[in-house]
Tab-separated table of C-alpha atoms in Angstrom:
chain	number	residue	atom	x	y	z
T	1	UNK	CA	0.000	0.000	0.000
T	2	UNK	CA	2.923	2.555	0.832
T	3	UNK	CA	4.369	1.331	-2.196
T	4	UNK	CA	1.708	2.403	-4.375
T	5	UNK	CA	1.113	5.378	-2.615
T	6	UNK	CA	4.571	6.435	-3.024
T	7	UNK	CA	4.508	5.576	-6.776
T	8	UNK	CA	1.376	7.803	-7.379
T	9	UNK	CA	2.837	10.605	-5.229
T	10	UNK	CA	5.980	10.674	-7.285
T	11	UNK	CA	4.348	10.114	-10.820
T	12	UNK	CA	1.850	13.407	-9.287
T	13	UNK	CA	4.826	15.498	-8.535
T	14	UNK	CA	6.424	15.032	-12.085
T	15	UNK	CA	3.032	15.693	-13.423
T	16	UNK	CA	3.151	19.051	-12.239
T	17	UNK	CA	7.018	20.088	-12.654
T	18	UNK	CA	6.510	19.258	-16.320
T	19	UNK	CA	3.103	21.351	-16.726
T	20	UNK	CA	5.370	24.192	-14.719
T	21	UNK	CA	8.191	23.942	-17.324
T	22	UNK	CA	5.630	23.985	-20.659
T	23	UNK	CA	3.904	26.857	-19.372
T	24	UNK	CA	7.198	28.301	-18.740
T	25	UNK	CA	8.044	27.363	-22.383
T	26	UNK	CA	4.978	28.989	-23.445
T	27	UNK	CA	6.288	32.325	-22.247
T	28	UNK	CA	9.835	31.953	-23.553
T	29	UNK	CA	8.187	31.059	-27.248
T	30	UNK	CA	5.960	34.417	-26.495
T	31	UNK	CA	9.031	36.559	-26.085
T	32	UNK	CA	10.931	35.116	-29.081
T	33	UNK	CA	8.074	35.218	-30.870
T	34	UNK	CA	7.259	38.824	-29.958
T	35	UNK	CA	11.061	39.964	-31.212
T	36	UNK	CA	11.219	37.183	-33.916
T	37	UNK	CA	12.101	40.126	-36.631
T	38	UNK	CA	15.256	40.942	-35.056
T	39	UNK	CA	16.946	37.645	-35.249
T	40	UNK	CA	19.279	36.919	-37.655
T	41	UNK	CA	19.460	33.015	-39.278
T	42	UNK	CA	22.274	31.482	-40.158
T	43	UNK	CA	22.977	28.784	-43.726
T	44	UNK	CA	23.028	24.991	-42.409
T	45	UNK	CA	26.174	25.024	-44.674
T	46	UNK	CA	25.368	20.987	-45.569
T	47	UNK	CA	26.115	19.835	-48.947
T	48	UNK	CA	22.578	19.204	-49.698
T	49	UNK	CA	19.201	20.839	-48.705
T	50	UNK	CA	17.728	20.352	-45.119
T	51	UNK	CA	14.430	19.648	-44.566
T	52	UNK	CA	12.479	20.025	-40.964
T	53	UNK	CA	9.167	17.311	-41.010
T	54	UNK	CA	6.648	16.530	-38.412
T	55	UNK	CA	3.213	15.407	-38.541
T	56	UNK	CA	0.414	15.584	-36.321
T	57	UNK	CA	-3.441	14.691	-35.533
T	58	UNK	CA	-6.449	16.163	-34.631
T	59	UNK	CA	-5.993	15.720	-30.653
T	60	UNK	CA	-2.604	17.491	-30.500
T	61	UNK	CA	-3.609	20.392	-33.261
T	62	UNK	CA	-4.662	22.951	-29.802
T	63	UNK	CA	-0.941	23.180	-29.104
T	64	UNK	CA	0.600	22.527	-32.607
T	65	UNK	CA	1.467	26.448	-33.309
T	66	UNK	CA	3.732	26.503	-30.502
T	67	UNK	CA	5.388	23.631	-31.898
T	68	UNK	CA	5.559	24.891	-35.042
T	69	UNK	CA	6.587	28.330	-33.977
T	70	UNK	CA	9.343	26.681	-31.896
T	71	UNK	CA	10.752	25.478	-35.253
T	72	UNK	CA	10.335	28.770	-37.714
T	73	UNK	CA	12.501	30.642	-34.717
T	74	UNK	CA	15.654	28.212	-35.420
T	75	UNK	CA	18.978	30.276	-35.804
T	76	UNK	CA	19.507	28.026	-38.000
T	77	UNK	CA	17.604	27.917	-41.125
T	78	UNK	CA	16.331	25.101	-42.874
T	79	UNK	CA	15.658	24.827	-46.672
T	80	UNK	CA	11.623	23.931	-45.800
T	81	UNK	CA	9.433	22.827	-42.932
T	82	UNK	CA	6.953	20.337	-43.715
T	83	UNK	CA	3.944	19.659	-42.109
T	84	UNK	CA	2.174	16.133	-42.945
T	85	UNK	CA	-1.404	15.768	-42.175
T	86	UNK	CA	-3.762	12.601	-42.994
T	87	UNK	CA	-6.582	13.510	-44.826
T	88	UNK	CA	-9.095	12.366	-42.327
T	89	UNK	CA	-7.530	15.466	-40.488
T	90	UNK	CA	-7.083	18.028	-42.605
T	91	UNK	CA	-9.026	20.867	-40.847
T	92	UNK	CA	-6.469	22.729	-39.320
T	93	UNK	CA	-6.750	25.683	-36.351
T	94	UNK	CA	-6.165	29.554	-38.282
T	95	UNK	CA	-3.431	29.344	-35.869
T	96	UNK	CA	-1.867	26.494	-37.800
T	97	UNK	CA	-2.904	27.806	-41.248
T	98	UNK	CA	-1.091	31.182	-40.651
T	99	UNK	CA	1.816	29.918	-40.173
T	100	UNK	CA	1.847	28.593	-44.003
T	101	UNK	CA	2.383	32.431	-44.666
T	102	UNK	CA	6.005	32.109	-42.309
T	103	UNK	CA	7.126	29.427	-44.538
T	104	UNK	CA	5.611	26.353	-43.129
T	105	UNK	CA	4.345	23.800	-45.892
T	106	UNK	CA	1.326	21.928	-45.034
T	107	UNK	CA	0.855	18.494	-47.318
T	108	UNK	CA	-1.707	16.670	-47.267
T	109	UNK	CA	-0.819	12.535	-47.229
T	110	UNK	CA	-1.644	9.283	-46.203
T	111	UNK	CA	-2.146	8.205	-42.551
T	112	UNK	CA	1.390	6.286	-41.589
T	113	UNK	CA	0.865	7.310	-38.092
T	114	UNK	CA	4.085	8.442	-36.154
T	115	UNK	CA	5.933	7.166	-39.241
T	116	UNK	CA	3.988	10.140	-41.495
T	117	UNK	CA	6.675	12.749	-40.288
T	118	UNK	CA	9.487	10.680	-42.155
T	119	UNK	CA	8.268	8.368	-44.851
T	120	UNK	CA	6.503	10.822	-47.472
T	121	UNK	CA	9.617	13.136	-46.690
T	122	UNK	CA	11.761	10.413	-47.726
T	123	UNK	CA	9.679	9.849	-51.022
T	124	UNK	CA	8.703	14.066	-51.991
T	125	UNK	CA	12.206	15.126	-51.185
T	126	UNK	CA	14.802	12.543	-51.965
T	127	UNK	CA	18.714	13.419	-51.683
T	128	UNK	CA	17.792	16.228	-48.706
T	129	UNK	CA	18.578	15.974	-45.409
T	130	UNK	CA	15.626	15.293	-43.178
T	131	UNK	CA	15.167	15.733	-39.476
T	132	UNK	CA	12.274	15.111	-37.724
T	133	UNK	CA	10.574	16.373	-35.001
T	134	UNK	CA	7.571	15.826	-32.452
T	135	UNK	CA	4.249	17.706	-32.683
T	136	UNK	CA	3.995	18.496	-28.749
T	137	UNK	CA	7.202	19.698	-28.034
T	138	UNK	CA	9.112	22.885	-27.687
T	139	UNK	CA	12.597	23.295	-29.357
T	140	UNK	CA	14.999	26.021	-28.215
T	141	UNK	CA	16.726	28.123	-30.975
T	142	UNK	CA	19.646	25.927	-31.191
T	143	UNK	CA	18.029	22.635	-31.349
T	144	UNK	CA	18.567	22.229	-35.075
T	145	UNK	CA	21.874	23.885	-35.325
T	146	UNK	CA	23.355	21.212	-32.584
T	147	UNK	CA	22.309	18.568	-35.040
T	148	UNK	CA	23.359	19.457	-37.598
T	149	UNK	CA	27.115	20.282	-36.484
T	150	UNK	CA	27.184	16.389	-35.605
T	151	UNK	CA	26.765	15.642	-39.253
T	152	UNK	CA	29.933	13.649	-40.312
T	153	UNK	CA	29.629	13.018	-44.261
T	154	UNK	CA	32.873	10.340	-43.520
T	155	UNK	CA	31.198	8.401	-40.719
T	156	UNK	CA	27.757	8.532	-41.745
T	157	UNK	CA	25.334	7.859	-38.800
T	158	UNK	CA	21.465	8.855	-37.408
T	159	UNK	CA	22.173	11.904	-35.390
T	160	UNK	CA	19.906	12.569	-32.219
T	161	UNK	CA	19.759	14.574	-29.339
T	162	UNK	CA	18.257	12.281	-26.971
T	163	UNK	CA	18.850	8.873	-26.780
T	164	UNK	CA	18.124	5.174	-25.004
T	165	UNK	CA	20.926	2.169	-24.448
T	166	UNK	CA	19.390	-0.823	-25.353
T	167	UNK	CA	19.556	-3.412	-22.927
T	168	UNK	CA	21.142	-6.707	-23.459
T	169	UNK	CA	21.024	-10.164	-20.807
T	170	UNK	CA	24.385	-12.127	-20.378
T	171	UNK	CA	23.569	-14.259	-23.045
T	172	UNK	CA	23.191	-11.932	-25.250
T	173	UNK	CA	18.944	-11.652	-25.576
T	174	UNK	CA	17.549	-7.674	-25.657
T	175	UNK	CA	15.978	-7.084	-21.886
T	176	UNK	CA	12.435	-5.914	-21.649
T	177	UNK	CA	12.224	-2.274	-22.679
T	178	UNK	CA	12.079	-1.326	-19.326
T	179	UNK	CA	15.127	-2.217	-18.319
T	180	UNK	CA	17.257	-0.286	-20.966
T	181	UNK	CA	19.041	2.308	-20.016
T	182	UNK	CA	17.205	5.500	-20.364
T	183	UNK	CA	18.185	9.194	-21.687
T	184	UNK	CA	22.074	8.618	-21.997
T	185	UNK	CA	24.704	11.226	-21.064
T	186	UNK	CA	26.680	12.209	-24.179
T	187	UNK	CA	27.947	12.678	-26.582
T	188	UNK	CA	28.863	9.554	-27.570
T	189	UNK	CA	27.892	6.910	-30.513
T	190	UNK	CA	26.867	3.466	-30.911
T	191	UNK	CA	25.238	0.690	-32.565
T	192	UNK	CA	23.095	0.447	-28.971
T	193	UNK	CA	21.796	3.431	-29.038
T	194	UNK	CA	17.623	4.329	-30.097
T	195	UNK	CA	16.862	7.783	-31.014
T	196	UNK	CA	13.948	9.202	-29.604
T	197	UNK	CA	11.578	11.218	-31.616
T	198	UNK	CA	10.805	13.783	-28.751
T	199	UNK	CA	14.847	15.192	-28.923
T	200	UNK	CA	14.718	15.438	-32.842
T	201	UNK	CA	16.638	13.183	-35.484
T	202	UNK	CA	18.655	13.707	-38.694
T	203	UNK	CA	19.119	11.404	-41.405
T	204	UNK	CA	21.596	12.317	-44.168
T	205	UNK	CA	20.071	11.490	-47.877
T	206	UNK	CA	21.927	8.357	-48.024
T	207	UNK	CA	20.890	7.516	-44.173
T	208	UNK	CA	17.445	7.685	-44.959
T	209	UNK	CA	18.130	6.157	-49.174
T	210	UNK	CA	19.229	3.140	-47.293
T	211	UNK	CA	16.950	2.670	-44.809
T	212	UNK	CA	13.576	3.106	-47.300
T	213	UNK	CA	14.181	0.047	-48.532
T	214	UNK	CA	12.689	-1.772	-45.147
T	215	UNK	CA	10.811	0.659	-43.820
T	216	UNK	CA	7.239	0.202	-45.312
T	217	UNK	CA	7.733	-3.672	-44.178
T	218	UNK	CA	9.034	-2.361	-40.553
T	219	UNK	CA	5.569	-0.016	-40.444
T	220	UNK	CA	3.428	-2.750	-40.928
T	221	UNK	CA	5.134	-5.349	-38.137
T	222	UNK	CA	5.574	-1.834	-35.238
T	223	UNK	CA	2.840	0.931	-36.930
T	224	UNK	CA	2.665	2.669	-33.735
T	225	UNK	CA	5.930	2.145	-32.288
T	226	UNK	CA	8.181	4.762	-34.376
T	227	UNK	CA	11.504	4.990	-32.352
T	228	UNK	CA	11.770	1.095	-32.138
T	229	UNK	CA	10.736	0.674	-36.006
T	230	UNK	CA	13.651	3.608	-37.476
T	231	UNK	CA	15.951	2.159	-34.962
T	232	UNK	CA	15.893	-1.090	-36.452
T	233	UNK	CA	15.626	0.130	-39.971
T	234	UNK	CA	19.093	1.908	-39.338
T	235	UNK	CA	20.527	-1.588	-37.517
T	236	UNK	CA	19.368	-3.768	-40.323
T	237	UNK	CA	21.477	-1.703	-42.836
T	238	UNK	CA	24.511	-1.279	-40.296
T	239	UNK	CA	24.157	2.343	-39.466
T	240	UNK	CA	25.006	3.357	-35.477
T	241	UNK	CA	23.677	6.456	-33.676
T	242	UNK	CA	25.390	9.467	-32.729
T	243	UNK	CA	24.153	11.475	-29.858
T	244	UNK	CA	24.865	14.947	-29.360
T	245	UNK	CA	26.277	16.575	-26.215
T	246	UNK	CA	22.615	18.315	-25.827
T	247	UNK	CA	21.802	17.656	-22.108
T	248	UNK	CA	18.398	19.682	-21.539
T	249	UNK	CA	15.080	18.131	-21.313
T	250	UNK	CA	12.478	18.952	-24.105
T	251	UNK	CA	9.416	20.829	-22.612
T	252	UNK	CA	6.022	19.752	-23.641
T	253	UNK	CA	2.938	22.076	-23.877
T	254	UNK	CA	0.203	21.953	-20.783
T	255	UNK	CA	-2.447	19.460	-22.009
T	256	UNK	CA	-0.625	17.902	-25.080
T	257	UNK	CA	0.316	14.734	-22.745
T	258	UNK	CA	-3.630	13.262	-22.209
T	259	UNK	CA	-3.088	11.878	-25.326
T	260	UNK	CA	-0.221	10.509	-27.352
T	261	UNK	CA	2.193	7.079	-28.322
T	262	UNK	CA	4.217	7.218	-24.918
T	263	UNK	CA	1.651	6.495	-23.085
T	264	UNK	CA	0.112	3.633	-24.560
T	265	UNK	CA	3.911	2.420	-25.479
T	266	UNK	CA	5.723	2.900	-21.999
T	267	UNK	CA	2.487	1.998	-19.290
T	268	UNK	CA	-0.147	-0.688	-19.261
T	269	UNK	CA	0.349	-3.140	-21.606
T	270	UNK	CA	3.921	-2.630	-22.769
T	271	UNK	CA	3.667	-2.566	-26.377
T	272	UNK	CA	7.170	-1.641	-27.008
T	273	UNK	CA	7.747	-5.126	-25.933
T	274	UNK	CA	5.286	-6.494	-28.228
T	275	UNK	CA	6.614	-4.533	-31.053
T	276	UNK	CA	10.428	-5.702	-30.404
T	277	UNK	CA	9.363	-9.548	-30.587
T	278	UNK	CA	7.125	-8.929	-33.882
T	279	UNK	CA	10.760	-7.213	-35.301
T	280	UNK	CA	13.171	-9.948	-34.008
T	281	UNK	CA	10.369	-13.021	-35.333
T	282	UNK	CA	10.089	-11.297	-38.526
T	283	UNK	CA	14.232	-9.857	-39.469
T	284	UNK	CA	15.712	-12.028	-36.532
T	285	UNK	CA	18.677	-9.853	-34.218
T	286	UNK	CA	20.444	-7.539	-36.860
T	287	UNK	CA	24.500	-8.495	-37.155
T	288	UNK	CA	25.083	-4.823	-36.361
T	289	UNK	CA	23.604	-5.436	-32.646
T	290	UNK	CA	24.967	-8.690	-32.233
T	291	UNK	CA	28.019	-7.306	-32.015
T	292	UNK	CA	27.290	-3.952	-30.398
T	293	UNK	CA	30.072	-1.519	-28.749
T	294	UNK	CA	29.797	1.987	-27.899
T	295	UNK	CA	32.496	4.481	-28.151
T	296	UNK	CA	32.212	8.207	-26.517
């Protein structure tokens, strides 16, 4: 009984420290946004265009301009933001639609659920770089400038800011999600490491080339299971992750939480489990993991 009581205290108290720190995130976006005509942007410099993509749904569209306000304030500029929507919900907030006059591109495609903000950027804008990033989230003004400097075009790698050790028993078998070790210290780069969507991700053009050729097949066996589903994309072709040095948490906007992936995914029922045996049944444990190593 203390047990539980203790549990729902703590999960309580992080409840409201994160609704303290979007609505403070809320007022920092205000301010930027207020004085957004005074910034100067800088070029990404990369030797191909960059492209920004997220997607969202009709549950999370109340907060979306803050997301997507978050992103047009970047010191660094990208070539395009993209904004996928399903058709089922394409009636947007004027919030949302006014931002199409600030330069964000609103598309209308079909409904790949988390895997919409990648897979029709993959296929509209082939040989760009593409990072992704979350619909409920707020990004500082250097989040896609620190990704980008981590770009190596002689060690090519997906590039994250925020990032999860998978977990391995002594005879070699991948622990229960749980268990992994969660929001690594960096930087540092391995073929352990899982990206998480929240921090933001960059794949290079031949990154995300490579790993098309799976991930339509990968969709279908983890459809709502994103993180786990690109991870093993990139581990099926070799690839290894390379987190940043980025150490700050990613704010979320007051109310965008009641719904959403990690909650279904990380409580209850543990489908991040289920997803992770349908991958290793279907394309078995990819040589890249078997023999894993992580250098900082």
């Amino acid at each position: 009984m203390l047990r539980i009581l203790r549990r729902d205290l703590g999960r309580a108290w992080r409840g409201v420290v994160a609704l303290a720190i979007g609505y403070m995130a809320m007022t920092v976006l205000a301010w930027e946004w207020a004085f957004r005509r005074y910034r100067r942007r800088e070029s990404h410099g990369l030797p191909a265009p960059l492209l920004v993509s997220l997607t969202s749904y009709r549950a999370r569209f109340p907060t979306l301009a803050f997301t997507l306000r978050s992103l047009l304030l970047q010191r660094m500029a990208p070539d395009r933001i993209i904004l996928w929507i399903a058709d089922a919900d394409i009636s947007l907030p004027a919030a949302v639609l006014r931002l199409a006059e600030r330069g964000v591109e609103i598309r209308r495609t079909a409904d790949l659920g988390p895997y919409t903000k990648l897979i029709p950027a993959i296929a509209a804008q082939p040989g760009w770089f593409v990072v992704t990033a979350d619909d409920d989230t707020y990004y500082p003004s250097d989040w896609l400038a620190g990704l980008v400097a981590a770009f190596d075009a002689e060690h090519p790698a997906v590039i994250c800011h925020r990032a999860h050790r998978v977990g391995f028993t002594p005879s070699g078998l991948i622990q229960p999600y749980a268990q992994w070790e969660k929001d690594v210290a960096g930087p540092q780069e391995g073929i352990d490491l899982l990206p998480t969507g929240v921090g933001g991700v960059l794949y290079a053009p031949a990154v995300a080339k490579d790993m098309s050729a799976t991930i339509m097949d990968i969709y279908a066996l983890a459809p709502k299971a994103d993180d786990l589903g690109l991870f093993w994309a990139s581990r099926l072709i070799g690839l290894r992750t390379r987190k940043t040095s980025w150490r700050r948490s990613f704010a979320s906007w007051p109310g965008s939480q009641r719904v959403g992936l990690f909650r279904r995914n990380n409580r209850g029922d543990a489908r991040n489990d289920f997803y992770l045996a349908r991958l290793i049944d279907v394309f078995g444990l990819p040589s890249s993991l078997a023999g894993r190593g992580t250098r900082s």
